[in-house]
Amino acid sequence: MTTADQRDIDVDRLFRRVTLRLVPFLFICYAAAYLDRVNVGFAKLQMSSDLGFSDTVYGLGAGLFFVGYILFEVPSNTILHRVGAKRWIARIMISWAIISGAMALVTNPTAFYVLRFLLGVAEAGFIPGILYYLTLWYPAHRRGRVFAYFLAAIPVASIVGGPLSGWIIESMDGLLGHSGWRWMFAIEALPSLVLGFVVLMFLDNSVKSAKWLTDREQAVILAEVERDRERSSTLHLSFMAMLRDPKIWLLSGIYLCVALGIYIVSFWLPTIIAGTGVESLFAIGLLTAIPYSCAVAAMILNSIHADRTGERRLHAAIPCLVTAAGLVVTALGMGNTVVAMIGLSLAAAGASTTQAAFWTLPSAFLGGVAAAGGIALINSVGNFSGLLSTSLVGWLSDLTGSTISSLYGIAVLLAVGAALLARLPAHVVDDPSRVARLEKEKAGVGRR
């Protein structure tokens, strides 16, 4: 399509239409996925006493999710690249819903460990698969806020899921002779199961297969995405060349640090709040909504500013430092609910904002199969932190009787991650338009 042919198409309006079509649906799918992943944090408050699980048993079981996830994530994303998003995302959602619902049948540590591992296998590839899928639809300068809208499903799922999980556990405890935590697992698996079948009817594999777009609209979107690819010589790496790229491994190490903040908040937030003296499960659920409400606002505002300026590194590094500070405040305020909630709000806002900003970095220099594999690899390595944070925190909690030492240790690692983020080369991760503008300004200064 020629430039003249595209003049009568409002590109901004077209991308708003794409966003309204894709992002709310993917947001709902991810919210359901994340709820099924982390509702074990609420189940712990009743399940541990029912089944006699120590914090070490809970931490190991929660962490085994990530073993399955890590082992199968890269293969899962490469299969998605080959067979298309529609079938593969549907397969992921339906299988994890069945396994998540089966958590209601757990009676001993072995069953807990096996099902958590299988849940990780089932869900492997979902997040990086969706992030890769979105790179097929959006050029770099539009991805920041789109990624943030999608990843906002994490705090929103927690805002809704916290009170919901607490209410189900308390109100349905003893119904038909079953504990409340069993009802919670069974009920909260249903949305994912239904959505898995909806994916098959609703999701398009690519821009070209979207029948709700005209041929001209498809051409405009593909031209916008291709224009970004032409500006970078690294976008067309093969999968093996991607594995040899040191930037991929640096980003993997950074995400290992970043994800520590995400998962300590996700899996231990209810326990930390309970440790400050709050006893009602429903009240704990309501209190968990406060940090995640802060997270939604922070991550969207940060991403809008990042898209506007084209700068990416500091928009990830500064929130990472905020997460570290929040964990320190939480540790200092463990005896005071108000102070701990301030710290948890800082930590949740910083962690969610960092995650959304981080995922614009690899997509800035990867495309095609390298993007599918690279994003999955980074997420896999980063998710070792899920195993580390849940297992280590559980063990230290049993050893010391408190999560305080864990909070300080993870805060230090988050500060390391922030320092590494700030040292990433701007010309690699910032938006191409910003890099070109800065180079032009530098050339102008040199001539003067």
PDB file of C-alpha atoms in Angstrom, residues 121-356:
ATOM      1  CA  VAL A 121       3.696 -26.888  33.247  1.00  0.00           C
ATOM      2  CA  ALA A 122       0.165 -26.021  32.115  1.00  0.00           C
ATOM      3  CA  GLU A 123       0.576 -22.258  32.393  1.00  0.00           C
ATOM      4  CA  ALA A 124       4.096 -22.136  30.877  1.00  0.00           C
ATOM      5  CA  GLY A 125       4.238 -19.789  27.914  1.00  0.00           C
ATOM      6  CA  PHE A 126       1.106 -17.778  28.668  1.00  0.00           C
ATOM      7  CA  ILE A 127       2.651 -14.442  29.697  1.00  0.00           C
ATOM      8  CA  PRO A 128       5.557 -14.413  27.218  1.00  0.00           C
ATOM      9  CA  GLY A 129       3.207 -15.773  24.571  1.00  0.00           C
ATOM     10  CA  ILE A 130       0.813 -12.852  24.978  1.00  0.00           C
ATOM     11  CA  LEU A 131       3.664 -10.327  25.142  1.00  0.00           C
ATOM     12  CA  TYR A 132       5.110 -11.754  21.926  1.00  0.00           C
ATOM     13  CA  TYR A 133       1.632 -11.745  20.354  1.00  0.00           C
ATOM     14  CA  LEU A 134       1.228  -8.040  21.157  1.00  0.00           C
ATOM     15  CA  THR A 135       4.548  -7.220  19.434  1.00  0.00           C
ATOM     16  CA  LEU A 136       2.932  -8.475  16.209  1.00  0.00           C
ATOM     17  CA  TRP A 137       0.250  -5.790  16.523  1.00  0.00           C
ATOM     18  CA  TYR A 138       2.064  -2.740  17.933  1.00  0.00           C
ATOM     19  CA  PRO A 139       5.226  -0.772  17.045  1.00  0.00           C
ATOM     20  CA  ALA A 140       7.649   0.016  19.883  1.00  0.00           C
ATOM     21  CA  HIS A 141       6.353   3.505  20.670  1.00  0.00           C
ATOM     22  CA  ARG A 142       2.879   2.107  21.406  1.00  0.00           C
ATOM     23  CA  ARG A 143       3.873  -0.957  23.407  1.00  0.00           C
ATOM     24  CA  GLY A 144       4.595   0.584  26.801  1.00  0.00           C
ATOM     25  CA  ARG A 145       1.065   1.478  27.745  1.00  0.00           C
ATOM     26  CA  VAL A 146      -0.389  -1.614  26.005  1.00  0.00           C
ATOM     27  CA  PHE A 147       1.912  -3.880  28.024  1.00  0.00           C
ATOM     28  CA  ALA A 148       0.930  -1.941  31.157  1.00  0.00           C
ATOM     29  CA  TYR A 149      -2.785  -2.285  30.444  1.00  0.00           C
ATOM     30  CA  PHE A 150      -2.328  -6.030  29.977  1.00  0.00           C
ATOM     31  CA  LEU A 151      -0.069  -6.523  33.011  1.00  0.00           C
ATOM     32  CA  ALA A 152      -2.403  -4.409  35.156  1.00  0.00           C
ATOM     33  CA  ALA A 153      -4.393  -7.638  35.329  1.00  0.00           C
ATOM     34  CA  ILE A 154      -1.995  -8.714  38.110  1.00  0.00           C
ATOM     35  CA  PRO A 155      -2.937  -5.995  40.611  1.00  0.00           C
ATOM     36  CA  VAL A 156      -6.567  -5.918  39.454  1.00  0.00           C
ATOM     37  CA  ALA A 157      -6.866  -9.691  39.932  1.00  0.00           C
ATOM     38  CA  SER A 158      -5.489  -9.189  43.412  1.00  0.00           C
ATOM     39  CA  ILE A 159      -7.832  -6.264  44.157  1.00  0.00           C
ATOM     40  CA  VAL A 160     -10.826  -8.428  43.252  1.00  0.00           C
ATOM     41  CA  GLY A 161      -9.357 -11.802  44.151  1.00  0.00           C
ATOM     42  CA  GLY A 162      -8.173 -10.903  47.647  1.00  0.00           C
ATOM     43  CA  PRO A 163     -11.581 -10.005  49.078  1.00  0.00           C
ATOM     44  CA  LEU A 164     -13.246 -12.730  46.957  1.00  0.00           C
ATOM     45  CA  SER A 165     -10.877 -15.448  48.183  1.00  0.00           C
ATOM     46  CA  GLY A 166     -11.210 -14.311  51.790  1.00  0.00           C
ATOM     47  CA  TRP A 167     -15.008 -14.226  51.505  1.00  0.00           C
ATOM     48  CA  ILE A 168     -15.255 -17.685  49.895  1.00  0.00           C
ATOM     49  CA  ILE A 169     -12.982 -19.256  52.509  1.00  0.00           C
ATOM     50  CA  GLU A 170     -14.878 -17.727  55.427  1.00  0.00           C
ATOM     51  CA  SER A 171     -18.466 -17.930  54.172  1.00  0.00           C
ATOM     52  CA  MET A 172     -18.316 -21.398  52.573  1.00  0.00           C
ATOM     53  CA  ASP A 173     -16.225 -23.098  55.215  1.00  0.00           C
ATOM     54  CA  GLY A 174     -17.971 -26.326  56.188  1.00  0.00           C
ATOM     55  CA  LEU A 175     -20.472 -26.235  53.303  1.00  0.00           C
ATOM     56  CA  LEU A 176     -21.316 -29.858  52.351  1.00  0.00           C
ATOM     57  CA  GLY A 177     -18.564 -30.922  54.741  1.00  0.00           C
ATOM     58  CA  HIS A 178     -15.710 -29.215  52.857  1.00  0.00           C
ATOM     59  CA  SER A 179     -13.290 -26.520  54.012  1.00  0.00           C
ATOM     60  CA  GLY A 180     -13.539 -23.015  52.602  1.00  0.00           C
ATOM     61  CA  TRP A 181     -10.147 -23.203  50.876  1.00  0.00           C
ATOM     62  CA  ARG A 182     -11.327 -26.223  48.857  1.00  0.00           C
ATOM     63  CA  TRP A 183     -14.377 -24.295  47.640  1.00  0.00           C
ATOM     64  CA  MET A 184     -12.102 -21.379  46.719  1.00  0.00           C
ATOM     65  CA  PHE A 185      -9.914 -23.489  44.420  1.00  0.00           C
ATOM     66  CA  ALA A 186     -12.935 -25.103  42.741  1.00  0.00           C
ATOM     67  CA  ILE A 187     -14.867 -21.873  42.181  1.00  0.00           C
ATOM     68  CA  GLU A 188     -11.938 -19.715  41.048  1.00  0.00           C
ATOM     69  CA  ALA A 189     -10.910 -22.260  38.383  1.00  0.00           C
ATOM     70  CA  LEU A 190     -14.209 -21.870  36.510  1.00  0.00           C
ATOM     71  CA  PRO A 191     -13.513 -18.478  34.799  1.00  0.00           C
ATOM     72  CA  SER A 192     -10.293 -19.792  33.237  1.00  0.00           C
ATOM     73  CA  LEU A 193     -12.065 -22.878  31.929  1.00  0.00           C
ATOM     74  CA  VAL A 194     -14.800 -20.821  30.249  1.00  0.00           C
ATOM     75  CA  LEU A 195     -12.349 -18.254  28.865  1.00  0.00           C
ATOM     76  CA  GLY A 196     -10.218 -21.008  27.347  1.00  0.00           C
ATOM     77  CA  PHE A 197     -13.083 -21.966  25.050  1.00  0.00           C
ATOM     78  CA  VAL A 198     -13.880 -18.304  24.314  1.00  0.00           C
ATOM     79  CA  VAL A 199     -10.284 -17.838  23.083  1.00  0.00           C
ATOM     80  CA  LEU A 200     -10.953 -20.338  20.292  1.00  0.00           C
ATOM     81  CA  MET A 201     -13.823 -18.217  19.009  1.00  0.00           C
ATOM     82  CA  PHE A 202     -12.489 -14.712  19.662  1.00  0.00           C
ATOM     83  CA  LEU A 203      -8.706 -14.508  19.251  1.00  0.00           C
ATOM     84  CA  ASP A 204      -6.992 -14.039  15.862  1.00  0.00           C
ATOM     85  CA  ASN A 205      -3.643 -15.662  15.164  1.00  0.00           C
ATOM     86  CA  SER A 206      -2.258 -12.576  13.401  1.00  0.00           C
ATOM     87  CA  VAL A 207      -3.086  -9.203  11.882  1.00  0.00           C
ATOM     88  CA  LYS A 208      -3.663 -10.820   8.495  1.00  0.00           C
ATOM     89  CA  SER A 209      -6.242 -13.257   9.890  1.00  0.00           C
ATOM     90  CA  ALA A 210      -8.300 -10.518  11.616  1.00  0.00           C
ATOM     91  CA  LYS A 211     -11.559 -10.401   9.673  1.00  0.00           C
ATOM     92  CA  TRP A 212     -12.747  -7.362  11.656  1.00  0.00           C
ATOM     93  CA  LEU A 213     -10.048  -5.298   9.870  1.00  0.00           C
ATOM     94  CA  THR A 214     -10.154  -4.292   6.215  1.00  0.00           C
ATOM     95  CA  ASP A 215      -7.228  -5.168   3.944  1.00  0.00           C
ATOM     96  CA  ARG A 216      -6.126  -1.529   4.032  1.00  0.00           C
ATOM     97  CA  GLU A 217      -6.247  -1.411   7.843  1.00  0.00           C
ATOM     98  CA  GLN A 218      -4.217  -4.602   8.067  1.00  0.00           C
ATOM     99  CA  ALA A 219      -1.623  -3.097   5.731  1.00  0.00           C
ATOM    100  CA  VAL A 220      -1.329   0.061   7.860  1.00  0.00           C
ATOM    101  CA  ILE A 221      -0.733  -1.938  11.056  1.00  0.00           C
ATOM    102  CA  LEU A 222       1.820  -4.226   9.402  1.00  0.00           C
ATOM    103  CA  ALA A 223       3.616  -1.208   7.891  1.00  0.00           C
ATOM    104  CA  GLU A 224       3.846   0.470  11.317  1.00  0.00           C
ATOM    105  CA  VAL A 225       5.300  -2.674  12.899  1.00  0.00           C
ATOM    106  CA  GLU A 226       7.694  -3.288  10.000  1.00  0.00           C
ATOM    107  CA  ARG A 227       8.971   0.287  10.152  1.00  0.00           C
ATOM    108  CA  ASP A 228      10.307  -0.431  13.647  1.00  0.00           C
ATOM    109  CA  ARG A 229      11.967  -3.626  12.504  1.00  0.00           C
ATOM    110  CA  GLU A 230      13.798  -1.860   9.703  1.00  0.00           C
ATOM    111  CA  ARG A 231      15.364   0.540  12.218  1.00  0.00           C
ATOM    112  CA  SER A 232      17.120  -2.230  14.123  1.00  0.00           C
ATOM    113  CA  SER A 233      19.647  -4.706  12.762  1.00  0.00           C
ATOM    114  CA  THR A 234      19.132  -7.057  15.725  1.00  0.00           C
ATOM    115  CA  LEU A 235      15.435  -7.724  15.221  1.00  0.00           C
ATOM    116  CA  HIS A 236      15.986 -10.583  12.784  1.00  0.00           C
ATOM    117  CA  LEU A 237      18.267 -12.761  14.890  1.00  0.00           C
ATOM    118  CA  SER A 238      17.806 -16.504  14.595  1.00  0.00           C
ATOM    119  CA  PHE A 239      16.861 -18.447  17.708  1.00  0.00           C
ATOM    120  CA  MET A 240      20.417 -19.756  18.169  1.00  0.00           C
ATOM    121  CA  ALA A 241      21.924 -16.301  17.627  1.00  0.00           C
ATOM    122  CA  MET A 242      19.522 -14.967  20.254  1.00  0.00           C
ATOM    123  CA  LEU A 243      20.860 -17.529  22.746  1.00  0.00           C
ATOM    124  CA  ARG A 244      24.397 -16.183  22.165  1.00  0.00           C
ATOM    125  CA  ASP A 245      23.388 -12.555  22.640  1.00  0.00           C
ATOM    126  CA  PRO A 246      24.766 -11.261  26.000  1.00  0.00           C
ATOM    127  CA  LYS A 247      21.930  -8.726  26.237  1.00  0.00           C
ATOM    128  CA  ILE A 248      19.444 -11.591  26.598  1.00  0.00           C
ATOM    129  CA  TRP A 249      21.335 -13.045  29.553  1.00  0.00           C
ATOM    130  CA  LEU A 250      21.790  -9.622  31.149  1.00  0.00           C
ATOM    131  CA  LEU A 251      18.053  -9.005  30.913  1.00  0.00           C
ATOM    132  CA  SER A 252      17.414 -12.490  32.304  1.00  0.00           C
ATOM    133  CA  GLY A 253      19.554 -11.674  35.341  1.00  0.00           C
ATOM    134  CA  ILE A 254      17.810  -8.343  35.805  1.00  0.00           C
ATOM    135  CA  TYR A 255      14.384  -9.957  35.635  1.00  0.00           C
ATOM    136  CA  LEU A 256      15.513 -12.512  38.215  1.00  0.00           C
ATOM    137  CA  CYS A 257      15.957  -9.586  40.636  1.00  0.00           C
ATOM    138  CA  VAL A 258      12.785  -7.776  39.524  1.00  0.00           C
ATOM    139  CA  ALA A 259      10.564 -10.841  39.856  1.00  0.00           C
ATOM    140  CA  LEU A 260      11.677 -11.372  43.463  1.00  0.00           C
ATOM    141  CA  GLY A 261       9.748  -8.241  44.369  1.00  0.00           C
ATOM    142  CA  ILE A 262       6.709  -9.354  42.376  1.00  0.00           C
ATOM    143  CA  TYR A 263       6.469 -12.793  43.948  1.00  0.00           C
ATOM    144  CA  ILE A 264       7.184 -11.936  47.555  1.00  0.00           C
ATOM    145  CA  VAL A 265       4.252  -9.519  47.367  1.00  0.00           C
ATOM    146  CA  SER A 266       2.027 -11.966  45.465  1.00  0.00           C
ATOM    147  CA  PHE A 267       2.554 -15.039  47.631  1.00  0.00           C
ATOM    148  CA  TRP A 268       3.245 -13.563  51.065  1.00  0.00           C
ATOM    149  CA  LEU A 269       1.078 -10.424  51.198  1.00  0.00           C
ATOM    150  CA  PRO A 270      -1.803 -12.107  53.100  1.00  0.00           C
ATOM    151  CA  THR A 271       0.641 -13.718  55.548  1.00  0.00           C
ATOM    152  CA  ILE A 272       2.472 -10.421  56.149  1.00  0.00           C
ATOM    153  CA  ILE A 273      -0.820  -8.591  56.819  1.00  0.00           C
ATOM    154  CA  ALA A 274      -1.965 -11.369  59.155  1.00  0.00           C
ATOM    155  CA  GLY A 275       1.378 -11.080  60.950  1.00  0.00           C
ATOM    156  CA  THR A 276       0.608  -7.476  61.894  1.00  0.00           C
ATOM    157  CA  GLY A 277      -2.370  -8.644  63.956  1.00  0.00           C
ATOM    158  CA  VAL A 278      -5.282  -8.693  61.480  1.00  0.00           C
ATOM    159  CA  GLU A 279      -7.288 -11.894  62.093  1.00  0.00           C
ATOM    160  CA  SER A 280     -10.351 -11.810  59.808  1.00  0.00           C
ATOM    161  CA  LEU A 281      -9.682 -13.422  56.424  1.00  0.00           C
ATOM    162  CA  PHE A 282     -12.184 -11.110  54.756  1.00  0.00           C
ATOM    163  CA  ALA A 283     -10.490  -8.069  56.336  1.00  0.00           C
ATOM    164  CA  ILE A 284      -7.116  -9.331  55.111  1.00  0.00           C
ATOM    165  CA  GLY A 285      -8.624  -9.666  51.637  1.00  0.00           C
ATOM    166  CA  LEU A 286      -9.902  -6.083  51.735  1.00  0.00           C
ATOM    167  CA  LEU A 287      -6.527  -4.780  52.923  1.00  0.00           C
ATOM    168  CA  THR A 288      -4.714  -6.538  50.054  1.00  0.00           C
ATOM    169  CA  ALA A 289      -6.737  -4.355  47.655  1.00  0.00           C
ATOM    170  CA  ILE A 290      -4.976  -1.194  48.901  1.00  0.00           C
ATOM    171  CA  PRO A 291      -1.418  -1.979  47.662  1.00  0.00           C
ATOM    172  CA  TYR A 292      -2.730  -3.287  44.355  1.00  0.00           C
ATOM    173  CA  SER A 293      -4.907  -0.214  43.771  1.00  0.00           C
ATOM    174  CA  CYS A 294      -1.732   1.872  44.107  1.00  0.00           C
ATOM    175  CA  ALA A 295      -0.028  -0.496  41.679  1.00  0.00           C
ATOM    176  CA  VAL A 296      -2.633  -0.036  38.926  1.00  0.00           C
ATOM    177  CA  ALA A 297      -2.350   3.758  39.018  1.00  0.00           C
ATOM    178  CA  ALA A 298       1.458   3.780  39.182  1.00  0.00           C
ATOM    179  CA  MET A 299       2.100   1.343  36.338  1.00  0.00           C
ATOM    180  CA  ILE A 300      -0.291   3.038  33.899  1.00  0.00           C
ATOM    181  CA  LEU A 301       0.996   6.574  34.622  1.00  0.00           C
ATOM    182  CA  ASN A 302       4.610   5.403  34.324  1.00  0.00           C
ATOM    183  CA  SER A 303       3.971   3.617  31.012  1.00  0.00           C
ATOM    184  CA  ILE A 304       2.165   6.612  29.490  1.00  0.00           C
ATOM    185  CA  HIS A 305       5.122   8.840  30.381  1.00  0.00           C
ATOM    186  CA  ALA A 306       7.588   6.268  29.008  1.00  0.00           C
ATOM    187  CA  ASP A 307       5.717   6.080  25.681  1.00  0.00           C
ATOM    188  CA  ARG A 308       5.592   9.866  25.491  1.00  0.00           C
ATOM    189  CA  THR A 309       9.343  10.307  26.058  1.00  0.00           C
ATOM    190  CA  GLY A 310      10.595   7.083  24.430  1.00  0.00           C
ATOM    191  CA  GLU A 311      12.927   6.522  27.415  1.00  0.00           C
ATOM    192  CA  ARG A 312      12.757   2.995  28.843  1.00  0.00           C
ATOM    193  CA  ARG A 313      15.640   2.233  31.237  1.00  0.00           C
ATOM    194  CA  LEU A 314      14.948   4.688  34.070  1.00  0.00           C
ATOM    195  CA  HIS A 315      11.213   4.066  33.810  1.00  0.00           C
ATOM    196  CA  ALA A 316      12.056   0.523  34.951  1.00  0.00           C
ATOM    197  CA  ALA A 317      15.022   1.247  37.274  1.00  0.00           C
ATOM    198  CA  ILE A 318      13.381   3.889  39.483  1.00  0.00           C
ATOM    199  CA  PRO A 319      10.258   1.804  40.287  1.00  0.00           C
ATOM    200  CA  CYS A 320      12.609  -1.102  41.056  1.00  0.00           C
ATOM    201  CA  LEU A 321      14.257   1.035  43.756  1.00  0.00           C
ATOM    202  CA  VAL A 322      10.811   2.000  45.053  1.00  0.00           C
ATOM    203  CA  THR A 323      10.020  -1.717  45.463  1.00  0.00           C
ATOM    204  CA  ALA A 324      13.193  -2.211  47.511  1.00  0.00           C
ATOM    205  CA  ALA A 325      12.338   0.778  49.701  1.00  0.00           C
ATOM    206  CA  GLY A 326       8.813  -0.542  50.197  1.00  0.00           C
ATOM    207  CA  LEU A 327      10.083  -3.917  51.435  1.00  0.00           C
ATOM    208  CA  VAL A 328      12.384  -2.182  53.927  1.00  0.00           C
ATOM    209  CA  VAL A 329       9.489  -0.067  55.255  1.00  0.00           C
ATOM    210  CA  THR A 330       7.354  -3.228  55.498  1.00  0.00           C
ATOM    211  CA  ALA A 331      10.051  -4.980  57.535  1.00  0.00           C
ATOM    212  CA  LEU A 332      10.405  -1.991  59.867  1.00  0.00           C
ATOM    213  CA  GLY A 333       6.641  -1.829  60.352  1.00  0.00           C
ATOM    214  CA  MET A 334       5.878  -5.520  60.938  1.00  0.00           C
ATOM    215  CA  GLY A 335       4.388  -4.719  64.338  1.00  0.00           C
ATOM    216  CA  ASN A 336       2.182  -1.933  62.988  1.00  0.00           C
ATOM    217  CA  THR A 337      -0.518  -2.564  60.373  1.00  0.00           C
ATOM    218  CA  VAL A 338      -0.562   1.045  59.091  1.00  0.00           C
ATOM    219  CA  VAL A 339       3.216   1.261  58.567  1.00  0.00           C
ATOM    220  CA  ALA A 340       3.337  -2.207  57.017  1.00  0.00           C
ATOM    221  CA  MET A 341       0.526  -1.267  54.623  1.00  0.00           C
ATOM    222  CA  ILE A 342       2.449   1.853  53.527  1.00  0.00           C
ATOM    223  CA  GLY A 343       5.478  -0.322  52.819  1.00  0.00           C
ATOM    224  CA  LEU A 344       3.428  -2.960  51.017  1.00  0.00           C
ATOM    225  CA  SER A 345       1.743  -0.280  48.894  1.00  0.00           C
ATOM    226  CA  LEU A 346       5.147   1.078  47.820  1.00  0.00           C
ATOM    227  CA  ALA A 347       6.405  -2.448  47.128  1.00  0.00           C
ATOM    228  CA  ALA A 348       3.344  -3.522  45.118  1.00  0.00           C
ATOM    229  CA  ALA A 349       3.275  -0.293  43.091  1.00  0.00           C
ATOM    230  CA  GLY A 350       6.996  -0.455  42.390  1.00  0.00           C
ATOM    231  CA  ALA A 351       7.014  -4.161  41.490  1.00  0.00           C
ATOM    232  CA  SER A 352       4.066  -3.953  39.074  1.00  0.00           C
ATOM    233  CA  THR A 353       5.412  -0.788  37.448  1.00  0.00           C
ATOM    234  CA  THR A 354       8.879  -2.270  37.014  1.00  0.00           C
ATOM    235  CA  GLN A 355       7.469  -5.414  35.420  1.00  0.00           C
ATOM    236  CA  ALA A 356       5.382  -3.476  32.888  1.00  0.00           C
TER     237      ALA A 356
END
